[in-house]
Coordinates of C-alpha atoms in Angstrom, one line a residue:
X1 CA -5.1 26.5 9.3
X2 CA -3.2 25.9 6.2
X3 CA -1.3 23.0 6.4
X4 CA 1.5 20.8 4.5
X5 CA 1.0 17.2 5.0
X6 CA 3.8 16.4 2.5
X7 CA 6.1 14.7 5.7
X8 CA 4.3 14.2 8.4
X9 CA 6.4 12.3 11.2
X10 CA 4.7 10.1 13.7
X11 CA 7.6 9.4 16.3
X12 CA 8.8 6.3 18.4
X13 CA 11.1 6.8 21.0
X14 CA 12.2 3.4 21.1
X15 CA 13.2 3.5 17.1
X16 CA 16.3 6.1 18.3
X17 CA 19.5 4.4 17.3
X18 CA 22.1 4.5 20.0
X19 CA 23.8 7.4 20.9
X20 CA 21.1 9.5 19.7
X21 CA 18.5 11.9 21.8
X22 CA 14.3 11.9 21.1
X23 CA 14.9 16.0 21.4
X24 CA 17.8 16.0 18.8
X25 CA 16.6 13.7 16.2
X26 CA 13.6 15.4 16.1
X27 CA 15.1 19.0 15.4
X28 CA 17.4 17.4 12.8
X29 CA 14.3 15.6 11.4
X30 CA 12.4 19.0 10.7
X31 CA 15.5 20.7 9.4
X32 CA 15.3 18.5 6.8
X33 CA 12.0 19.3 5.6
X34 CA 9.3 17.0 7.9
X35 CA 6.2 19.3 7.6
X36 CA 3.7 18.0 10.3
X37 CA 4.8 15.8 13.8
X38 CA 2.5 13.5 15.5
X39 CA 3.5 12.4 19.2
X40 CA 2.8 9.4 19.8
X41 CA 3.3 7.5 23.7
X42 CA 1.8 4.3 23.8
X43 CA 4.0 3.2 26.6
X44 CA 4.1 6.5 28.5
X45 CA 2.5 7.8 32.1
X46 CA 0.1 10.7 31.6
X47 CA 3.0 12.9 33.3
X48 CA 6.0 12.2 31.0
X49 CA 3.6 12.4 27.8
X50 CA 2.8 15.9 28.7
X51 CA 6.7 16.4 29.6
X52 CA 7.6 15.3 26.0
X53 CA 4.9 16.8 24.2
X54 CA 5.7 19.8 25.8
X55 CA 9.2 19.6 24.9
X56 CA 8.7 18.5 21.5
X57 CA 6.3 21.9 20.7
X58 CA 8.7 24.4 21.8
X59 CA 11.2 22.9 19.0
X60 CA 8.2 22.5 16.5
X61 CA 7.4 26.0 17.4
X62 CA 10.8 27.0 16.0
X63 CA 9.8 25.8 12.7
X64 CA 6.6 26.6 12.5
X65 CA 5.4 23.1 11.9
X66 CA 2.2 21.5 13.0
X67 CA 2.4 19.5 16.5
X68 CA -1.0 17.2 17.3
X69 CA -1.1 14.7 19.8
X70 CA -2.1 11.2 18.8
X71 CA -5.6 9.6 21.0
X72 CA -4.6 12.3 23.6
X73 CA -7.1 14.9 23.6
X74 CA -6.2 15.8 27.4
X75 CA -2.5 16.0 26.5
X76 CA -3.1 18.1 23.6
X77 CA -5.1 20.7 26.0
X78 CA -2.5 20.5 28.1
X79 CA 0.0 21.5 26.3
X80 CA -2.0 23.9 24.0
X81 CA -1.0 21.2 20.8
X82 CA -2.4 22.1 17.2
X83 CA -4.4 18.9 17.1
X84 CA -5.0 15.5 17.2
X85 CA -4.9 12.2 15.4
X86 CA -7.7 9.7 16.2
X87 CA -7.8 6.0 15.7
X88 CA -11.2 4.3 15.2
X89 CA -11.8 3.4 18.6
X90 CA -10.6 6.6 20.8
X91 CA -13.5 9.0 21.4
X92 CA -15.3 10.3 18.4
X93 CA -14.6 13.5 16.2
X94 CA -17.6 15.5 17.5
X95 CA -16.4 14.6 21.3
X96 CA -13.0 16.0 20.5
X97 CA -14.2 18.7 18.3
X98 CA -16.1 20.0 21.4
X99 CA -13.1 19.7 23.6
X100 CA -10.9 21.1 21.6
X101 CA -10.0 25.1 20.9
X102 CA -11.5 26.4 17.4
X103 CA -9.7 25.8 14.3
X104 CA -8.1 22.6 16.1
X105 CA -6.6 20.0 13.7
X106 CA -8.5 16.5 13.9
X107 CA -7.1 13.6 11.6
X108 CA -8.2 10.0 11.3
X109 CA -6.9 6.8 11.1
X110 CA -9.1 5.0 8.1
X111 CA -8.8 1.6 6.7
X112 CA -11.5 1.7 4.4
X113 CA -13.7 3.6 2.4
X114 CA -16.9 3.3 4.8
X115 CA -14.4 5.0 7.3
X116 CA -13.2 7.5 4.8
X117 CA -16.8 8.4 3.9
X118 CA -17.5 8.3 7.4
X119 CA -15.0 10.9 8.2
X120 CA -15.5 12.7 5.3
X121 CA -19.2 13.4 7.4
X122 CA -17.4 14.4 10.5
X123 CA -15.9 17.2 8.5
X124 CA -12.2 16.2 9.5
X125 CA -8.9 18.3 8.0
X126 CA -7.2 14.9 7.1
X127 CA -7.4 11.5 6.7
X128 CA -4.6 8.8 8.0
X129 CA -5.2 6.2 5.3
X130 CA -3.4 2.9 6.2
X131 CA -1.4 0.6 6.6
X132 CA -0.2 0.3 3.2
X133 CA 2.8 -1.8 3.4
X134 CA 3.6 -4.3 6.3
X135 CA 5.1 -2.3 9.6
X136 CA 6.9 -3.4 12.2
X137 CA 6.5 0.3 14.4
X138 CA 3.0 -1.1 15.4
X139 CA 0.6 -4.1 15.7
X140 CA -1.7 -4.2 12.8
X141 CA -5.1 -4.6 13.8
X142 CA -6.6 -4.3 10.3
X143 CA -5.1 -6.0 7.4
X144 CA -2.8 -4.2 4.8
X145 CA -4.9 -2.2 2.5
X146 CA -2.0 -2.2 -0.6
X147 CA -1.1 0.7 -3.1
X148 CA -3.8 0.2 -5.1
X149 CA -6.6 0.6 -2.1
X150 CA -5.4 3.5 -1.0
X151 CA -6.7 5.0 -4.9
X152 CA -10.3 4.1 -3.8
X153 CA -10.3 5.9 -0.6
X154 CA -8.9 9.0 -2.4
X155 CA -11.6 8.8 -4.9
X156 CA -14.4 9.0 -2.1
X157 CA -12.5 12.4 -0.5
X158 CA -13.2 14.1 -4.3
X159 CA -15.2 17.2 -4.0
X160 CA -13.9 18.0 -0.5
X161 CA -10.7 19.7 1.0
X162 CA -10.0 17.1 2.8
X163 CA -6.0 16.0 3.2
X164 CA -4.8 12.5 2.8
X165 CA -1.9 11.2 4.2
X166 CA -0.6 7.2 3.4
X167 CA 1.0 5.1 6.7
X168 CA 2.7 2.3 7.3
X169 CA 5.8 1.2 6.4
X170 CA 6.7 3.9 4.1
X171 CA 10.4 4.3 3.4
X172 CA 12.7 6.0 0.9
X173 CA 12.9 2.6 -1.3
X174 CA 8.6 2.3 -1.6
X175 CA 8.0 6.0 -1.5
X176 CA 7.8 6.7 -5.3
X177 CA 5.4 3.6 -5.6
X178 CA 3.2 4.2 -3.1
X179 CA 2.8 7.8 -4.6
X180 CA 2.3 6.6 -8.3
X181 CA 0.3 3.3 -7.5
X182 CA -2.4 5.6 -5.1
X183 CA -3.2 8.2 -7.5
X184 CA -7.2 7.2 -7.5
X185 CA -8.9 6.9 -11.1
X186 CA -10.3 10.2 -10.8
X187 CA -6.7 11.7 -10.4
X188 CA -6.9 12.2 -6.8
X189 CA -3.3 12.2 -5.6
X190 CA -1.8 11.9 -1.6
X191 CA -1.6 14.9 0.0
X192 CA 1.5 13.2 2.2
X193 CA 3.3 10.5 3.6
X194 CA 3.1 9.3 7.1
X195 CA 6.9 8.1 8.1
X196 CA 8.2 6.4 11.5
X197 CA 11.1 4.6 11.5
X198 CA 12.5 6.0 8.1
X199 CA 13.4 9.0 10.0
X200 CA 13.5 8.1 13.5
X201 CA 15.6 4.9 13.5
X202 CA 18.0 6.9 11.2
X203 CA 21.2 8.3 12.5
X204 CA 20.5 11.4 10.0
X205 CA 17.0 12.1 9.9
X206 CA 17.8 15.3 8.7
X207 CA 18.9 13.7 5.3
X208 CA 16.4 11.3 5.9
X209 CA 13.8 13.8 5.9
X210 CA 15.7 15.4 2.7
X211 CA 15.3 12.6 0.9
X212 CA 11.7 11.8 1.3
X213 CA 11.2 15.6 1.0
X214 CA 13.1 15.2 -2.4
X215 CA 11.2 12.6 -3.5
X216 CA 7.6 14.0 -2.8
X217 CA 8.8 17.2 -4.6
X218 CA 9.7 15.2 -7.6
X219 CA 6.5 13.1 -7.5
X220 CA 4.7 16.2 -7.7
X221 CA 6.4 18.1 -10.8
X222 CA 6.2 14.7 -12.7
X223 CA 2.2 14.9 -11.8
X224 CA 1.3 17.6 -12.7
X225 CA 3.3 18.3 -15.8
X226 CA 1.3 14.9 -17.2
X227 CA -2.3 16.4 -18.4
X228 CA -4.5 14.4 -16.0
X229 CA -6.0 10.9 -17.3
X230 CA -2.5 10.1 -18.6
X231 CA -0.4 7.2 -17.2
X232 CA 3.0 9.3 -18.7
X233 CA 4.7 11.5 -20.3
X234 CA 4.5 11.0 -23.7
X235 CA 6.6 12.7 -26.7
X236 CA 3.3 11.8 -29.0
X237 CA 1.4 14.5 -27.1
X238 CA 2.6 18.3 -29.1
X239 CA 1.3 21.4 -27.7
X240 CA -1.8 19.9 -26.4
X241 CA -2.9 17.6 -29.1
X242 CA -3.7 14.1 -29.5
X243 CA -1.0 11.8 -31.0
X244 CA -1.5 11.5 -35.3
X245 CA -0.9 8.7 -37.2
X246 CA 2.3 10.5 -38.7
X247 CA 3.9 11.6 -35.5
X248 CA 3.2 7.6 -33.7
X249 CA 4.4 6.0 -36.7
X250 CA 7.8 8.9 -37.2
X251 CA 8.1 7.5 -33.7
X252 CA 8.2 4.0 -34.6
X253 CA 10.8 4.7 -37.2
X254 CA 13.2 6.2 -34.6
X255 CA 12.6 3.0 -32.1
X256 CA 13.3 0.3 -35.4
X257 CA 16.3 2.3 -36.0
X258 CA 17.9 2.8 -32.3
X259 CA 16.9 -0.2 -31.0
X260 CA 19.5 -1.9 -33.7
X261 CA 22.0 0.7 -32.0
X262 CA 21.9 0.3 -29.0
X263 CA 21.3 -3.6 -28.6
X264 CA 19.4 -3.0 -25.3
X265 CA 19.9 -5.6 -22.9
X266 CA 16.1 -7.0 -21.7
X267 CA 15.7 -8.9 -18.7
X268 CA 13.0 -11.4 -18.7
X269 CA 11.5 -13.7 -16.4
X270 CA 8.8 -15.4 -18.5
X271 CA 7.5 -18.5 -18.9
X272 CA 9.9 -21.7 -19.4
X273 CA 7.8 -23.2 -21.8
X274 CA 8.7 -20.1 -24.4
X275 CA 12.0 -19.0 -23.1
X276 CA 13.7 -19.9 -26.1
X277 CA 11.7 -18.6 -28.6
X278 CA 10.9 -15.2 -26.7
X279 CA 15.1 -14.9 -26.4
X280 CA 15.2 -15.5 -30.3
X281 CA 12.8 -12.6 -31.0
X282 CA 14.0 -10.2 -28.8
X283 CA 17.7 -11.4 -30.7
X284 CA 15.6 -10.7 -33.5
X285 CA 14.3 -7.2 -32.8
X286 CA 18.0 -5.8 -32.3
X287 CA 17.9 -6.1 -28.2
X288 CA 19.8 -8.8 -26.1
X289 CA 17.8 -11.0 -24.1
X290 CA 18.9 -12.4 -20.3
X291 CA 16.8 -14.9 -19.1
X292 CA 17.4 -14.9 -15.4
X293 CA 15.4 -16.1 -12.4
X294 CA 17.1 -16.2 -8.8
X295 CA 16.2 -13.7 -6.7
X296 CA 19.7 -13.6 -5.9
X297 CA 20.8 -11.6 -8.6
X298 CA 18.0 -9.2 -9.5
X299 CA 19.3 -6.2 -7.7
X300 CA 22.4 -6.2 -10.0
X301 CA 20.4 -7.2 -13.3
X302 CA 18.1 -4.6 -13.1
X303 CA 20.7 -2.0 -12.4
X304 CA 22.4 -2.9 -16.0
X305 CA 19.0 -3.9 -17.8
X306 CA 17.3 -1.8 -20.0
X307 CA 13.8 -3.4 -19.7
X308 CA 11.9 -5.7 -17.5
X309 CA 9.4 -8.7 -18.4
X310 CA 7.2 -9.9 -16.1
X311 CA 5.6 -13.2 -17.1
X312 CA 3.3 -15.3 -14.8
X313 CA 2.9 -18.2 -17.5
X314 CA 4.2 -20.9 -15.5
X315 CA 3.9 -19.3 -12.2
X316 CA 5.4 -21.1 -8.8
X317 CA 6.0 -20.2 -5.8
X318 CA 9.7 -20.4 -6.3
X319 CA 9.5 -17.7 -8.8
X320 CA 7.5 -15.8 -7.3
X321 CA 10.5 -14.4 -4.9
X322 CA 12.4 -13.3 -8.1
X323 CA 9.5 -11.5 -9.8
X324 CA 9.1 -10.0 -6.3
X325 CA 12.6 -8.4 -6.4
X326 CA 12.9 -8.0 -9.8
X327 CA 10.3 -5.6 -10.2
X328 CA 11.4 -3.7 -6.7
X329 CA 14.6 -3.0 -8.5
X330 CA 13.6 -2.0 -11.8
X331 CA 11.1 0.8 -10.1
X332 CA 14.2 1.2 -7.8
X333 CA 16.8 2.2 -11.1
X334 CA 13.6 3.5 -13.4
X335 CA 13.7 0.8 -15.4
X336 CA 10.5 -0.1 -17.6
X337 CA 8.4 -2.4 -16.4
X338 CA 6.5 -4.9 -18.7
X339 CA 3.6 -7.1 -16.6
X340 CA 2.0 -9.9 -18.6
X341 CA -0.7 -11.5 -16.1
X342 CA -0.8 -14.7 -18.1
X343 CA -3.9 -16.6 -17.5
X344 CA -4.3 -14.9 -14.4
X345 CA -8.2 -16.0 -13.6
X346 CA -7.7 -19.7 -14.1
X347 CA -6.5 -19.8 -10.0
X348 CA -6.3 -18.2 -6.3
X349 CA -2.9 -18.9 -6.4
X350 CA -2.4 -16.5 -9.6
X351 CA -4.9 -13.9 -8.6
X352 CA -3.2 -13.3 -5.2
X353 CA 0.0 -13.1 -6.9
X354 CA -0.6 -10.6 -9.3
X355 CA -2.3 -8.7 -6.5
X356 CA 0.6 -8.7 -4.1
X357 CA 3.1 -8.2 -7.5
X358 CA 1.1 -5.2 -8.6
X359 CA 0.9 -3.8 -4.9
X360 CA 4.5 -4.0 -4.4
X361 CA 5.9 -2.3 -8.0
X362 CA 4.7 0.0 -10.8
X363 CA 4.6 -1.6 -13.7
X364 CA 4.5 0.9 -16.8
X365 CA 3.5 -1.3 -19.3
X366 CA 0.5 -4.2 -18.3
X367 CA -0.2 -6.1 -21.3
X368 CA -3.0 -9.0 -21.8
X369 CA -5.5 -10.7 -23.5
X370 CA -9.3 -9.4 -22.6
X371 CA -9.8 -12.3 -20.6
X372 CA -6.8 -11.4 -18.5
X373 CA -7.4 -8.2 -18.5
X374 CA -10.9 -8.3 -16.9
X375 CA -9.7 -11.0 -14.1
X376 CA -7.3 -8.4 -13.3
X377 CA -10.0 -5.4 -13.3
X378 CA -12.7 -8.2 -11.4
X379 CA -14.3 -7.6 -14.8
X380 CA -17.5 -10.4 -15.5
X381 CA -17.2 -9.2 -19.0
X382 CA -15.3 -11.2 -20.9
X383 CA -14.5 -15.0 -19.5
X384 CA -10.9 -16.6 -19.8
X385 CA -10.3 -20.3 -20.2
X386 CA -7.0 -20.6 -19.0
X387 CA -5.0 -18.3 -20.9
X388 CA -7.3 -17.8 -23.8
X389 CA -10.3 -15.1 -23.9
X390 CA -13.6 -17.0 -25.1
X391 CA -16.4 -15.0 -26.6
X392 CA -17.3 -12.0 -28.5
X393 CA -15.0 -9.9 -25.6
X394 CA -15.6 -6.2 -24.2
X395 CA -18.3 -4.7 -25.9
X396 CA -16.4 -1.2 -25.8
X397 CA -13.1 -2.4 -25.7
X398 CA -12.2 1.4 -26.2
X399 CA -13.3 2.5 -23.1
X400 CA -12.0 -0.5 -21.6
X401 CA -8.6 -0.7 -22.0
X402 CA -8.1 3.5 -21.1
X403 CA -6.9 1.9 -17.6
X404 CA -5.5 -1.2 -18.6
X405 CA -2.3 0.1 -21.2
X406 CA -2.4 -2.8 -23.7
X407 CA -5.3 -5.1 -24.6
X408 CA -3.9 -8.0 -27.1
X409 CA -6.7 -9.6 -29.7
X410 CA -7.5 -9.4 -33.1
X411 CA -7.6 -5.7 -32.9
X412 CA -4.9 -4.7 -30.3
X413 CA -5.6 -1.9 -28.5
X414 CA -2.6 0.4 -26.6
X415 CA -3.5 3.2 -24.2
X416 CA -1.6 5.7 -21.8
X417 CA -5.0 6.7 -20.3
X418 CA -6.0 9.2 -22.1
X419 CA -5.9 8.4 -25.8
X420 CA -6.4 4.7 -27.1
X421 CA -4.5 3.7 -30.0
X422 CA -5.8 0.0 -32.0
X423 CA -3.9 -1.4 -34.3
X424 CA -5.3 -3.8 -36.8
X425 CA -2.0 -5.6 -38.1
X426 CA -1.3 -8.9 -37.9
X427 CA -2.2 -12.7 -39.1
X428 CA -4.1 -15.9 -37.7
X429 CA -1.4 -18.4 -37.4
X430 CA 0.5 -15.7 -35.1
X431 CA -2.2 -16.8 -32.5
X432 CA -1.5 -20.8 -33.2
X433 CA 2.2 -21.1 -31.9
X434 CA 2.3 -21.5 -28.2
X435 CA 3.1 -18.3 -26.2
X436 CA 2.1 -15.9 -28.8
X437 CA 1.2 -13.7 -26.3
X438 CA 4.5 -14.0 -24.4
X439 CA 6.7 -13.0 -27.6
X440 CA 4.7 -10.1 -27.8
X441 CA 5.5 -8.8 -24.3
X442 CA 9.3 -9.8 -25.2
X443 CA 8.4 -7.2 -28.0
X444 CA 7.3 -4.4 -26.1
X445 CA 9.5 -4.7 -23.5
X446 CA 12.3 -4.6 -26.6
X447 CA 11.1 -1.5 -27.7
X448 CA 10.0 0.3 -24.1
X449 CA 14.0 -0.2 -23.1
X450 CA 15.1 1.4 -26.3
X451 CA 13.0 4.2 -25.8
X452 CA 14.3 4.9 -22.2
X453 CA 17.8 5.1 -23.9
X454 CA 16.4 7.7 -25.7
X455 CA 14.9 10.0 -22.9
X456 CA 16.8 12.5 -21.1
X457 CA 16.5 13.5 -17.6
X458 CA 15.2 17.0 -18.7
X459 CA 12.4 14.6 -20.2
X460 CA 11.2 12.9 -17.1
X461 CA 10.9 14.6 -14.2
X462 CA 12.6 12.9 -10.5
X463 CA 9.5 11.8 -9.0
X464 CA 8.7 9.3 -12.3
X465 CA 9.2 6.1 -12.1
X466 CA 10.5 5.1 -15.4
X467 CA 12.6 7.1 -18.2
X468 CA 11.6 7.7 -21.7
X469 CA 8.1 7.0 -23.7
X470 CA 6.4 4.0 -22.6
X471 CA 3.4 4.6 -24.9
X472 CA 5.4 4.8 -27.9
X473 CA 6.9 1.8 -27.3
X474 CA 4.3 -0.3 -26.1
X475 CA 2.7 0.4 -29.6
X476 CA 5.8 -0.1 -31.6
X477 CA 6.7 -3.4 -30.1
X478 CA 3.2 -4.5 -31.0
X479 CA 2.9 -3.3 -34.4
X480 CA 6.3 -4.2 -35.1
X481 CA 5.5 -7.3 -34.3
X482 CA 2.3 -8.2 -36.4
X483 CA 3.5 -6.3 -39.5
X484 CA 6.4 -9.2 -39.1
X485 CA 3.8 -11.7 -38.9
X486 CA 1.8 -10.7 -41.7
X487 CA 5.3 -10.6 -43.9
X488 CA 6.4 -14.0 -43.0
X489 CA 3.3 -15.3 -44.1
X490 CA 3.0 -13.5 -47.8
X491 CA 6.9 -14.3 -48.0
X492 CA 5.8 -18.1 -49.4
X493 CA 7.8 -19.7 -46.7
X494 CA 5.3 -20.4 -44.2
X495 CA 3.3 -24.0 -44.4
X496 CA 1.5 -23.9 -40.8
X497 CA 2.8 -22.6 -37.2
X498 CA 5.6 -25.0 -37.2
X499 CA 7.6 -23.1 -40.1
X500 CA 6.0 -19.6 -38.9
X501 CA 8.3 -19.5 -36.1
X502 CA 11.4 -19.5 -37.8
X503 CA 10.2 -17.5 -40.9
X504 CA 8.7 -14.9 -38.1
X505 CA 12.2 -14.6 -36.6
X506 CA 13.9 -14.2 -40.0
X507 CA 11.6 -11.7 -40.9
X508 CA 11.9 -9.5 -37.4
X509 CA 15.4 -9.5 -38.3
X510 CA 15.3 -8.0 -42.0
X511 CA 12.2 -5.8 -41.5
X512 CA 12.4 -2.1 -42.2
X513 CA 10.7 1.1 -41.0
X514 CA 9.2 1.4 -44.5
X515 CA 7.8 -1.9 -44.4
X516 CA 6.2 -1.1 -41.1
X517 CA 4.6 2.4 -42.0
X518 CA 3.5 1.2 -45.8
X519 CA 1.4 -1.8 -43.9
X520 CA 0.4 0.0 -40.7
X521 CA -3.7 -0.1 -39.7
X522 CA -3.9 2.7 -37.1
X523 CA -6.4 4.5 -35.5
X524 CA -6.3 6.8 -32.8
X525 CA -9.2 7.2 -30.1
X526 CA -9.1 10.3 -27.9
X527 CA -11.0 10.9 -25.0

């Protein structure tokens, strides 16, 4: 059987909101586009499941949608059902497979890969892969597996035609990150969404359905209208091609120019220590810097913002509530997104923050030092001292950084996945002020909002999470940047890193295109 996972509804009797029937929400539900419907009676007597399985079939029936029974293989027998989902503990795939009719649907609840792989033995037509986000439509008796872990259980499913379907506390607001964040390394994407309460607690699951429907649709187009290996779209990419120096650097042109246009407003939670200084270059780039915290007020920043910074420098737990609904938001409204894991493997406390941070929003741009970086991929690589990298670093940083976006050192390297760009601009005493690193992210956050201004709906399709050419201005804000640095010191003005500062702000503010492609060191690595 050929089936659509895309919105598979699980239901919940007791979710119904007043006033409105199990039968009739779930008729409005699949007019609205759900695609697969799993019964599920915890609570129920063997007679009354059968009664509203039975019920529920004759409207599925109508739609021609999937109906399977969940632990119930005697209910789904009963009531001649088109399969069932299994948890880890009900009886096993080969005891239902022989119980059930041929070309019966079997699915599996998995919550990690050694149950994925184990599955993907028992020749099953789809996986249940869960729970991703925290639920409150049943008690957890695995822990919360995260965006990101859903990616490796997709990546042992390659090779096979086995469906995937993410569950657990999947709703309209998280549905476009948990499709982007799960795509595995390999480019294995979810074959569906498993949704409760979304639809069923809604007094319109028909537009409820819609709209997750809507979403999943857009998700699609947007993936696969990006060559595989690629984070985004980019406008570098023509007919095919890698990016060339002249078409990356035309590009950087156009940013220098707009960005003094349009005065994009950049929202940055970053650390105190450089707050001032990273407002001052961003003031000096041509944007407008905000430099707000409270969780309070994030939902109506990021709805006016043209960029996001993300800065754990001086993480607390305080803060950690506004970078929590900062980010939310700026997915929420398509806003870039720039992360900067600051010294991220000098604690616990850090590490588990970034990891519940990067679970909960997309960010399009993560930008770090090596050290950083390879805390953040559990790397052994490279070691970090704090926030510095100490020795020689990645041996291939090349190959390295084709997952990680921007990697921050003497060479900088910027990737989108696919193609790595380094850039070999820049000066010494740039790496003696404090925060360095965190002016830089001011940078390409800068010059990522000005390039969103830019894009067009036609440009990125409704299922991306951001608008306009992250990769172009992750690399302009960091070339921008050291071309500055290298200028304010040959200007004469420059003594040590206490007069660089202000000399490096002058200079961001007078700098021209033409100074930046005349001085430019760029090399482009394709896959």
């Amino acid at each position: 059987m050929n089936v659509n996972y895309s919105i598979y509804l699980v239901t919940g009797r007791d979710l119904l909101p007043p006033g409105k029937g199990y039968l009739e929400s779930l008729d409005e539900a699949l007019q609205g586009g759900v695609t697969v419907v799993q019964i599920r009676e915890k609570e129920a007597d063997t007679k009354e499941f059968i009664e509203i399985a039975r019920a529920s079939k004759e409207i599925c029936d109508r739609y021609n949608v999937p109906l399977l029974i969940n632990d119930r293989v005697d209910v789904a027998l009963a009531i001649k059902a088109d399969g069932v989902h299994l948890g880890q503990t009900d009886m096993s795939v080969a005891q239902a497979r022989a119980l059930l009719p041929k070309g019966s649907i079997i699915g599996v609840s998995c919550n990690n890969v050694q149950q994925v792989e184990k599955a993907r033995k028992d020749l099953v037509e789809y996986v249940g892969i869960g729970a991703v986000w925290g639920t409150t439509t049943k008690t957890l008796t695995n822990p919360t597996i995260g965006v990101r872990g859903v990616g490796v259980m997709l990546e042992a499913l390659d090779g096979t035609d086995i469906k995937a379907v993410a569950i657990g506390g999947i709703k309209e607001s998280n549905l476009l990150r948990t499709l982007h964040g799960s795509v595995s390394p390999t480019g294995h994407a979810l074959d569906g969404v498993a949704v409760v309460s979304e639809i069923v607690a809604s007094k319109d699951p028909k537009n409820a359905a819609a709209n997750l429907s809507s979403i999943l649709s857009g998700f699609r187009a947007r993936f696969t209208s990006v060559p595989r290996g690629r984070t985004l779209a980019s406008s570098l990419y023509g007919d095919g091609s890698v990016p060339t120096n002249p078409k990356i650097l035309e590009g950087v042109r156009t940013l220098m120019i707009e960005i003094r246009k349009a005065g994009p407003l950049v929202h940055q939670i970053t650390n105190n220590v450089v707050a001032t200084q990273s407002a001052n270059i961003t003031l000096g780039l041509g944007a407008s810097p905000i430099m707000a915290t409270a969780p309070e007020e994030m939902k109506d920043l990021e709805r006016i913002t043209g960029a996001l910074l993300v800065n754990i420098g001086t993480l607390t737990a305080a803060s950690v509530e506004g970078m929590r609904k900062a980010g939310f938001y700026a997915n929420a409204f398509r806003r870039p997104l720039v992360f900067d894991p600051v010294g991220v493997g000098a604690s616990q406390f850090r590490k588990d923050t970034v990891k519940e941070l990067l679970n909960l929003y997309q960010a399009s741009v993560i930008k770090g030092n090596a050290g950083e970086l390879a805390a953040l991929a559990e790397s052994r690589e490279v070691e970090s001292k704090g926030v510095d990298s100490v020795g020689p670093g990645f041996r291939d940083p090349v190959a390295f950084v084709k997952s990680i976006v921007v990697m921050t050192g003497p060479t900088d390297y910027i990737s989108d996945g696919a193609t790595v760009v380094s850039l070999k601009n820049g000066h010494e005493v740039l790496g003696k002020i404090t925060g360095s690193g965190c002016i830089v992210g001011s940078s390409i956050a800068s010059y990522c909002a000005v390039a969103s201004t830019l894009s067009t709906s036609e440009e990125q399709p409704q299922g991306s999470l951001v608008s306009g050419d992250m990769f172009l201005g992750a690399i302009a804000g960091i070339l921008v940047l050291t071309v500055a640095a290298e200028v304010a010191v040959e200007g004469g003005h420059v003594r040590g890193p206490g007069t660089f500062l202000g000399v490096l702000i002058d200079v961001l503010w007078t700098l021209t295109p033409e100074d930046v492609i005349k001085r430019a060191k760029l090399d482009v690595h394709a896959s």
